[in-house]
mmCIF file of C-alpha atoms and ligand atoms in Angstrom:
data_model
loop_
_atom_site.group_PDB
_atom_site.id
_atom_site.type_symbol
_atom_site.label_atom_id
_atom_site.label_comp_id
_atom_site.label_asym_id
_atom_site.label_seq_id
_atom_site.Cartn_x
_atom_site.Cartn_y
_atom_site.Cartn_z
ATOM 1 C CA UNK H 250 -2.741 -62.936 -21.525
ATOM 2 C CA UNK H 251 0.664 -62.251 -19.961
ATOM 3 C CA UNK H 252 3.878 -62.818 -21.872
ATOM 4 C CA UNK H 253 6.763 -64.518 -20.088
ATOM 5 C CA UNK H 254 10.367 -64.157 -21.204
ATOM 6 C CA UNK H 255 12.715 -66.911 -20.026
ATOM 7 C CA UNK H 256 16.464 -66.368 -19.706
ATOM 8 C CA UNK H 257 18.593 -69.496 -19.381
ATOM 9 C CA UNK H 258 22.161 -70.672 -19.842
ATOM 10 C CA UNK H 259 21.896 -74.461 -19.647
ATOM 11 C CA UNK H 260 19.647 -77.498 -19.812
ATOM 12 C CA UNK H 261 16.416 -75.664 -19.049
ATOM 13 C CA UNK H 262 14.537 -78.021 -16.752
ATOM 14 C CA UNK H 263 12.962 -75.067 -14.938
ATOM 15 C CA UNK H 264 11.888 -73.625 -18.284
ATOM 16 C CA UNK H 265 10.285 -76.964 -19.206
ATOM 17 C CA UNK H 266 8.512 -77.098 -15.836
ATOM 18 C CA UNK H 267 7.095 -73.614 -16.456
ATOM 19 C CA UNK H 268 6.009 -74.543 -20.000
ATOM 20 C CA UNK H 269 4.346 -77.729 -18.681
ATOM 21 C CA UNK H 270 2.557 -75.762 -15.950
ATOM 22 C CA UNK H 271 1.186 -73.320 -18.514
ATOM 23 C CA UNK H 272 0.041 -76.183 -20.760
ATOM 24 C CA UNK H 273 -1.644 -77.880 -17.799
ATOM 25 C CA UNK H 274 -3.443 -74.698 -16.727
ATOM 26 C CA UNK H 275 -1.497 -74.336 -13.461
ATOM 27 C CA UNK H 276 -0.354 -70.898 -14.649
ATOM 28 C CA UNK H 277 -3.477 -69.442 -16.278
ATOM 29 C CA UNK H 278 -3.566 -66.701 -18.918
ATOM 30 C CA UNK H 279 0.148 -66.838 -19.682
ATOM 31 C CA UNK H 280 2.378 -67.877 -22.541
ATOM 32 C CA UNK H 281 6.124 -68.077 -23.037
ATOM 33 C CA UNK H 282 6.797 -65.403 -25.640
ATOM 34 C CA UNK H 283 10.523 -66.012 -25.950
ATOM 35 C CA UNK H 284 13.415 -68.018 -24.505
ATOM 36 C CA UNK H 285 16.761 -66.226 -24.613
ATOM 37 C CA UNK H 286 20.177 -67.644 -23.809
ATOM 38 C CA UNK H 287 23.572 -66.013 -23.439
ATOM 39 C CA UNK H 288 25.029 -69.304 -24.705
ATOM 40 C CA UNK H 289 24.269 -70.436 -28.248
ATOM 41 C CA UNK H 290 24.901 -74.065 -27.214
ATOM 42 C CA UNK H 291 22.459 -74.074 -24.286
ATOM 43 C CA UNK H 292 20.383 -77.282 -24.580
ATOM 44 C CA UNK H 293 17.359 -75.317 -23.317
ATOM 45 C CA UNK H 294 17.213 -73.423 -26.628
ATOM 46 C CA UNK H 295 16.786 -76.649 -28.609
ATOM 47 C CA UNK H 296 14.131 -77.846 -26.188
ATOM 48 C CA UNK H 297 12.238 -74.584 -26.717
ATOM 49 C CA UNK H 298 12.443 -74.844 -30.522
ATOM 50 C CA UNK H 299 11.229 -78.442 -30.386
ATOM 51 C CA UNK H 300 8.168 -77.144 -28.529
ATOM 52 C CA UNK H 301 7.555 -74.433 -31.103
ATOM 53 C CA UNK H 302 8.613 -71.637 -28.740
ATOM 54 C CA UNK H 303 10.699 -68.729 -30.055
ATOM 55 C CA UNK H 304 14.294 -69.250 -28.924
ATOM 56 C CA UNK H 305 17.087 -66.733 -29.393
ATOM 57 C CA UNK H 306 20.801 -66.881 -28.615
ATOM 58 C CA UNK H 307 22.435 -63.592 -27.690
ATOM 59 C CA UNK H 308 26.012 -64.636 -26.876
ATOM 60 C CA UNK H 309 27.604 -62.775 -23.984
ATOM 61 C CA UNK H 310 31.184 -63.923 -24.389
ATOM 62 C CA UNK H 311 33.586 -60.998 -24.629
ATOM 63 C CA UNK H 312 30.795 -58.428 -24.566
ATOM 64 C CA UNK H 313 30.569 -55.673 -21.931
ATOM 65 C CA UNK H 314 27.787 -56.540 -19.492
ATOM 66 C CA UNK H 315 25.498 -53.603 -20.101
ATOM 67 C CA UNK H 316 25.844 -53.741 -23.881
ATOM 68 C CA UNK H 317 24.824 -57.407 -23.767
ATOM 69 C CA UNK H 318 21.973 -56.625 -21.382
ATOM 70 C CA UNK H 319 20.700 -53.926 -23.747
ATOM 71 C CA UNK H 320 20.456 -56.516 -26.520
ATOM 72 C CA UNK H 321 18.555 -58.877 -24.194
ATOM 73 C CA UNK H 322 16.184 -56.104 -23.081
ATOM 74 C CA UNK H 323 15.496 -55.179 -26.716
ATOM 75 C CA UNK H 324 14.591 -58.794 -27.513
ATOM 76 C CA UNK H 325 12.290 -58.963 -24.480
ATOM 77 C CA UNK H 326 10.557 -55.739 -25.499
ATOM 78 C CA UNK H 327 10.227 -57.002 -29.090
ATOM 79 C CA UNK H 328 8.260 -59.930 -27.684
ATOM 80 C CA UNK H 329 6.216 -57.676 -25.378
ATOM 81 C CA UNK H 330 7.343 -59.540 -22.302
ATOM 82 C CA UNK H 331 5.510 -58.720 -19.054
ATOM 83 C CA UNK H 332 7.535 -60.882 -16.675
ATOM 84 C CA UNK H 333 11.153 -62.024 -16.993
ATOM 85 C CA UNK H 334 11.980 -65.415 -15.451
ATOM 86 C CA UNK H 335 15.614 -66.351 -14.887
ATOM 87 C CA UNK H 336 15.827 -70.126 -15.155
ATOM 88 C CA UNK H 337 19.449 -71.104 -14.665
ATOM 89 C CA UNK H 338 20.688 -67.854 -16.210
ATOM 90 C CA UNK H 339 24.291 -67.936 -15.058
ATOM 91 C CA UNK H 340 25.282 -64.364 -15.775
ATOM 92 C CA UNK H 341 24.980 -61.350 -13.517
ATOM 93 C CA UNK H 342 22.558 -58.714 -14.746
ATOM 94 C CA UNK H 343 23.577 -55.067 -14.805
ATOM 95 C CA UNK H 344 21.848 -52.494 -12.605
ATOM 96 C CA UNK H 345 20.647 -50.907 -15.842
ATOM 97 C CA UNK H 346 18.801 -54.097 -16.829
ATOM 98 C CA UNK H 347 17.215 -54.545 -13.408
ATOM 99 C CA UNK H 348 15.936 -50.954 -13.519
ATOM 100 C CA UNK H 349 14.232 -51.579 -16.882
ATOM 101 C CA UNK H 350 11.935 -54.206 -15.336
ATOM 102 C CA UNK H 351 11.127 -53.044 -11.800
ATOM 103 C CA UNK H 352 9.711 -55.935 -9.736
ATOM 104 C CA UNK H 353 9.229 -57.833 -12.975
ATOM 105 C CA UNK H 354 12.253 -60.170 -12.876
ATOM 106 C CA UNK H 355 12.146 -63.472 -10.960
ATOM 107 C CA UNK H 356 15.046 -65.779 -10.200
ATOM 108 C CA UNK H 357 15.208 -69.306 -8.854
ATOM 109 C CA UNK H 358 18.102 -70.279 -6.636
ATOM 110 C CA UNK H 359 18.857 -73.793 -5.308
ATOM 111 C CA UNK H 360 19.222 -72.936 -1.604
ATOM 112 C CA UNK H 361 17.267 -71.302 1.186
ATOM 113 C CA UNK H 362 18.509 -67.743 0.746
ATOM 114 C CA UNK H 363 20.209 -65.884 2.314
ATOM 115 C CA UNK H 364 22.224 -69.087 2.894
ATOM 116 C CA UNK H 365 24.521 -70.167 0.095
ATOM 117 C CA UNK H 366 24.181 -67.505 -2.602
ATOM 118 C CA UNK H 367 26.321 -67.738 -5.734
ATOM 119 C CA UNK H 368 27.459 -70.769 -7.671
ATOM 120 C CA UNK H 369 26.854 -74.439 -6.792
ATOM 121 C CA UNK H 370 24.551 -73.686 -3.888
ATOM 122 C CA UNK H 371 23.541 -77.346 -3.526
ATOM 123 C CA UNK H 372 27.178 -78.395 -3.104
ATOM 124 C CA UNK H 373 27.820 -75.502 -0.721
ATOM 125 C CA UNK H 374 24.916 -76.616 1.490
ATOM 126 C CA UNK H 375 25.974 -80.278 1.350
ATOM 127 C CA UNK H 376 29.593 -79.473 2.253
ATOM 128 C CA UNK H 377 28.502 -77.155 5.077
ATOM 129 C CA UNK H 378 26.544 -79.995 6.639
ATOM 130 C CA UNK H 379 23.146 -78.321 6.974
ATOM 131 C CA UNK H 380 20.281 -80.709 7.743
ATOM 132 C CA UNK H 381 17.694 -78.738 5.781
ATOM 133 C CA UNK H 382 18.139 -76.864 2.524
ATOM 134 C CA UNK H 383 15.824 -76.098 -0.381
ATOM 135 C CA UNK H 384 15.171 -73.491 -3.015
ATOM 136 C CA UNK H 385 14.067 -69.880 -3.283
ATOM 137 C CA UNK H 386 12.170 -67.882 -5.897
ATOM 138 C CA UNK H 387 12.799 -64.171 -5.416
ATOM 139 C CA UNK H 388 12.447 -60.847 -7.135
ATOM 140 C CA UNK H 389 15.701 -59.739 -8.712
ATOM 141 C CA UNK H 390 17.289 -56.563 -7.425
ATOM 142 C CA UNK H 391 20.714 -55.117 -8.071
ATOM 143 C CA UNK H 392 22.500 -57.467 -5.649
ATOM 144 C CA UNK H 393 23.266 -61.113 -6.329
ATOM 145 C CA UNK H 394 20.622 -63.596 -5.060
ATOM 146 C CA UNK H 395 19.199 -60.883 -2.822
ATOM 147 C CA UNK H 396 15.720 -59.544 -3.754
ATOM 148 C CA UNK H 397 12.468 -60.037 -1.837
ATOM 149 C CA UNK H 398 11.514 -63.691 -1.411
ATOM 150 C CA UNK H 399 8.310 -64.933 -3.054
ATOM 151 C CA UNK H 400 8.362 -68.699 -2.413
ATOM 152 C CA UNK H 401 10.703 -71.078 -0.601
ATOM 153 C CA UNK H 402 10.546 -74.874 -0.382
ATOM 154 C CA UNK H 403 12.523 -76.944 2.098
ATOM 155 C CA UNK H 404 14.366 -80.189 1.396
ATOM 156 C CA UNK H 405 15.828 -82.350 4.192
ATOM 157 C CA UNK H 406 19.436 -83.484 3.800
ATOM 158 C CA UNK H 407 19.523 -87.248 4.379
ATOM 159 C CA UNK H 408 22.469 -89.163 5.811
ATOM 160 C CA UNK H 409 22.394 -91.278 2.665
ATOM 161 C CA UNK H 410 22.607 -88.225 0.351
ATOM 162 C CA UNK H 411 25.458 -87.226 -1.860
ATOM 163 C CA UNK H 412 25.573 -83.908 -3.721
ATOM 164 C CA UNK H 413 23.751 -85.409 -6.685
ATOM 165 C CA UNK H 414 20.835 -87.038 -4.881
ATOM 166 C CA UNK H 415 20.378 -83.878 -2.828
ATOM 167 C CA UNK H 416 20.550 -81.677 -5.939
ATOM 168 C CA UNK H 417 17.950 -83.839 -7.684
ATOM 169 C CA UNK H 418 15.471 -83.505 -4.797
ATOM 170 C CA UNK H 419 16.055 -79.735 -4.674
ATOM 171 C CA UNK H 420 15.391 -79.545 -8.423
ATOM 172 C CA UNK H 421 12.022 -81.293 -8.010
ATOM 173 C CA UNK H 422 11.039 -78.609 -5.504
ATOM 174 C CA UNK H 423 12.364 -75.838 -7.779
ATOM 175 C CA UNK H 424 9.913 -76.891 -10.453
ATOM 176 C CA UNK H 425 6.989 -76.707 -8.010
ATOM 177 C CA UNK H 426 8.168 -73.434 -6.434
ATOM 178 C CA UNK H 427 8.636 -71.596 -9.739
ATOM 179 C CA UNK H 428 5.104 -72.384 -10.893
ATOM 180 C CA UNK H 429 3.638 -71.165 -7.589
ATOM 181 C CA UNK H 430 5.686 -67.967 -7.666
ATOM 182 C CA UNK H 431 4.837 -67.080 -11.271
ATOM 183 C CA UNK H 432 1.133 -67.692 -10.698
ATOM 184 C CA UNK H 433 1.189 -65.493 -7.611
ATOM 185 C CA UNK H 434 3.093 -62.652 -9.270
ATOM 186 C CA UNK H 435 0.882 -62.704 -12.369
ATOM 187 C CA UNK H 436 -2.240 -62.651 -10.222
ATOM 188 C CA UNK H 437 -0.804 -59.634 -8.380
ATOM 189 C CA UNK H 438 -2.305 -60.988 -5.206
ATOM 190 C CA UNK H 439 0.429 -59.809 -2.820
ATOM 191 C CA UNK H 440 1.964 -56.774 -1.225
ATOM 192 C CA UNK H 441 5.624 -55.897 -0.781
ATOM 193 C CA UNK H 442 6.464 -54.393 2.614
ATOM 194 C CA UNK H 443 10.196 -53.805 2.867
ATOM 195 C CA UNK H 444 11.639 -57.210 2.081
ATOM 196 C CA UNK H 445 8.410 -59.043 2.962
ATOM 197 C CA UNK H 446 6.134 -60.329 0.224
ATOM 198 C CA UNK H 447 2.760 -60.925 1.848
ATOM 199 C CA UNK H 448 0.002 -62.811 0.092
ATOM 200 C CA UNK H 449 -3.623 -61.894 -0.035
ATOM 201 C CA UNK H 450 -3.234 -58.165 -0.627
ATOM 202 C CA UNK H 451 -3.722 -56.466 -3.945
ATOM 203 C CA UNK H 452 -0.245 -55.697 -5.295
ATOM 204 C CA UNK H 453 0.950 -52.142 -5.749
ATOM 205 C CA UNK H 454 3.308 -53.534 -8.338
ATOM 206 C CA UNK H 455 1.364 -53.921 -11.567
ATOM 207 C CA UNK H 456 2.650 -55.622 -14.616
ATOM 208 C CA UNK H 457 2.319 -53.613 -17.773
ATOM 209 C CA UNK H 458 -0.649 -54.569 -19.903
HETATM 210 C C1 GAR S 182 18.831 -74.701 -11.225
HETATM 211 O O1 GAR S 182 19.185 -75.571 -10.170
HETATM 212 C C2 GAR S 182 18.759 -73.273 -10.750
HETATM 213 O O2 GAR S 182 18.227 -73.139 -9.462
HETATM 214 C C3 GAR S 182 20.211 -72.879 -10.775
HETATM 215 O O3 GAR S 182 20.682 -73.418 -11.982
HETATM 216 C C4 GAR S 182 19.969 -74.634 -12.256
HETATM 217 C C5 GAR S 182 19.435 -74.561 -13.663
HETATM 218 O O4 GAR S 182 18.847 -75.783 -14.016
HETATM 219 N N1 GAR S 182 20.373 -71.447 -10.744
HETATM 220 C C6 GAR S 182 21.324 -70.849 -10.047
HETATM 221 O O5 GAR S 182 22.176 -71.440 -9.416
HETATM 222 C C7 GAR S 182 21.268 -69.331 -10.102
HETATM 223 N N2 GAR S 182 22.107 -68.760 -9.084
HETATM 224 P P1 GAR S 182 17.888 -75.880 -15.269
HETATM 225 O O6 GAR S 182 18.672 -75.308 -16.468
HETATM 226 O O7 GAR S 182 17.644 -77.346 -15.435
HETATM 227 O O8 GAR S 182 16.652 -75.111 -14.986
#
């Protein structure tokens, strides 16, 4: 059984999608050991508690980044987390934190990286006028929205779209993509060659037991 640790800052729909996928058996042999937020008022924390999942607020406001990250890492270790999933965690992680969990942190981003990194990626894509956008699940490295890509899903931009309708269709794909990516990483059925994550090979990167 692998323990997931979820970091979030907001409503937590990706967290809920992951929890639903575990409950439905789409992510086998896994459980969410803890949900942690840097914002005490994140709705995702309440959703977790309502589902009987441990939920912890570790407020980041006014705290130096690495000191805050050390508190988060301690909570993850307390819960024996094998894989850290960023699910709308809107705070940059320190290099120190990333180094604590090598190839064991995933992030979901609402664009086809490397296009539109950073904040409000859906709005950036809409304003740019691209005809296709989507979402990306990637390993987290020390650069923003940059690590090796695990899964991407495309979403067409329709003439009738506005930012909200487009964002909603991207979010639907995020929920599907995150489940696929977590299952694949937990199974270890891939190889990392440079930036390329290739399926069907036994991974060199093993999660700790
Ligand atoms: C999602 O769209 C996620 O991709 C995005 O925040 C939203 C969180 O929604 N993350 C980023 O933009 C990270 N750069 P949720 O709280 O409902 O999962």
